[in-house]
GROMACS .gro file of C-alpha atoms in nm:
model
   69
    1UNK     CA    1  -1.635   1.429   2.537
    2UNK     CA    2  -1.683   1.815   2.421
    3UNK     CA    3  -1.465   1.944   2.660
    4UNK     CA    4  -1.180   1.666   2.537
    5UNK     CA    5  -1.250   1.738   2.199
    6UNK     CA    6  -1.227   2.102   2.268
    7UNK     CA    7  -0.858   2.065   2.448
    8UNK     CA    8  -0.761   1.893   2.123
    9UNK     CA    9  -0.827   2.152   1.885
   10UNK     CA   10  -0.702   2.399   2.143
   11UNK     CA   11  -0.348   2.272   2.166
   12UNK     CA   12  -0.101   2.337   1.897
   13UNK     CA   13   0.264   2.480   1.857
   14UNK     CA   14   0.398   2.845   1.978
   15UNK     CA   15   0.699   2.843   1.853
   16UNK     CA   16   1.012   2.583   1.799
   17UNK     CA   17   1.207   2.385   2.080
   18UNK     CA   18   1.061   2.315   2.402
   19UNK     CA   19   0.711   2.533   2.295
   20UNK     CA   20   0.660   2.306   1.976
   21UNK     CA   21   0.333   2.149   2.108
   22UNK     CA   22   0.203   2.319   2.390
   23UNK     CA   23  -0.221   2.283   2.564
   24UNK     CA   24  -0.405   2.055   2.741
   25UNK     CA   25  -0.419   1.628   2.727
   26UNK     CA   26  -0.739   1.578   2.562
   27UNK     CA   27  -0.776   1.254   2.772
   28UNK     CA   28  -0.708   1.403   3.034
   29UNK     CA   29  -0.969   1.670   3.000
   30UNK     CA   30  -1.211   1.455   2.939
   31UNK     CA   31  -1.120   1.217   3.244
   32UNK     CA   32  -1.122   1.487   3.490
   33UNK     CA   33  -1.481   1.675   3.383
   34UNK     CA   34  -1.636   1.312   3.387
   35UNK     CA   35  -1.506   1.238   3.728
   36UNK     CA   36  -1.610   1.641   3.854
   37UNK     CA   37  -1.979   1.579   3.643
   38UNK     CA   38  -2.040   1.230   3.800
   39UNK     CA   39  -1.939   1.331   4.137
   40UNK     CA   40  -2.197   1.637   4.148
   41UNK     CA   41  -2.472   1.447   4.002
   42UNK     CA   42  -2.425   1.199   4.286
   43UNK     CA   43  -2.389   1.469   4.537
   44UNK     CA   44  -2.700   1.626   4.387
   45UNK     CA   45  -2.916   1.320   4.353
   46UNK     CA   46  -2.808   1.236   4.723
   47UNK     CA   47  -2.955   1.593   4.818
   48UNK     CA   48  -3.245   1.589   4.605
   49UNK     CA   49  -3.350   1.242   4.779
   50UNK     CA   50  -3.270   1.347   5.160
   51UNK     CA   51  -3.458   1.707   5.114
   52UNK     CA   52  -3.750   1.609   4.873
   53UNK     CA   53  -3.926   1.435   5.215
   54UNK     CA   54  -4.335   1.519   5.194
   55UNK     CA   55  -4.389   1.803   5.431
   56UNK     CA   56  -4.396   1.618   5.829
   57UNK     CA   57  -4.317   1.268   5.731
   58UNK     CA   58  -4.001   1.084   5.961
   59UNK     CA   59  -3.731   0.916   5.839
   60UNK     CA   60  -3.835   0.548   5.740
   61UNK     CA   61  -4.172   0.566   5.851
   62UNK     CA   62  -4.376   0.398   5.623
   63UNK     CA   63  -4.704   0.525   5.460
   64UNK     CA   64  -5.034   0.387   5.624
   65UNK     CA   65  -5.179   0.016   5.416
   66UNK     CA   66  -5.474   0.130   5.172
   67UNK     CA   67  -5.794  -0.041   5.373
   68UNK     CA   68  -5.955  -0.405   5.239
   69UNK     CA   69  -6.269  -0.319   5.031
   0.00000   0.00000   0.00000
């Protein structure tokens, strides 16, 4: 939302004719930096899960039942 709102108040006009209104679509903007935000968070929290393994466990194995008192 603050980089939308920050393409809005960016765009504005340069001149008359064809440069009358001129900058980014704020929607746009906006669309595109949540889709590149989302998609690294997911990358990252993909990451974060496959390399955050305790130190000589494997791959699905499961951790050892806590003995019957």
């Amino acid at each position: 939302l603050l980089l939308g709102a920050s393409a809005a108040v960016s765009g504005g006009p340069l001149g008359g004719g064809r440069l009358a209104e001129i900058g980014p679509v704020p929607w746009q903007v906006a669309g595109v930096a949540t889709v590149v935000i989302a998609a690294g968070a997911l990358l990252s929290a993909a990451a974060t899960k496959v390399l955050a393994r305790p130190a000589g466990a494997e791959p699905g194995a499961r951790r050892p039942a806590a003995p019957r008192r």
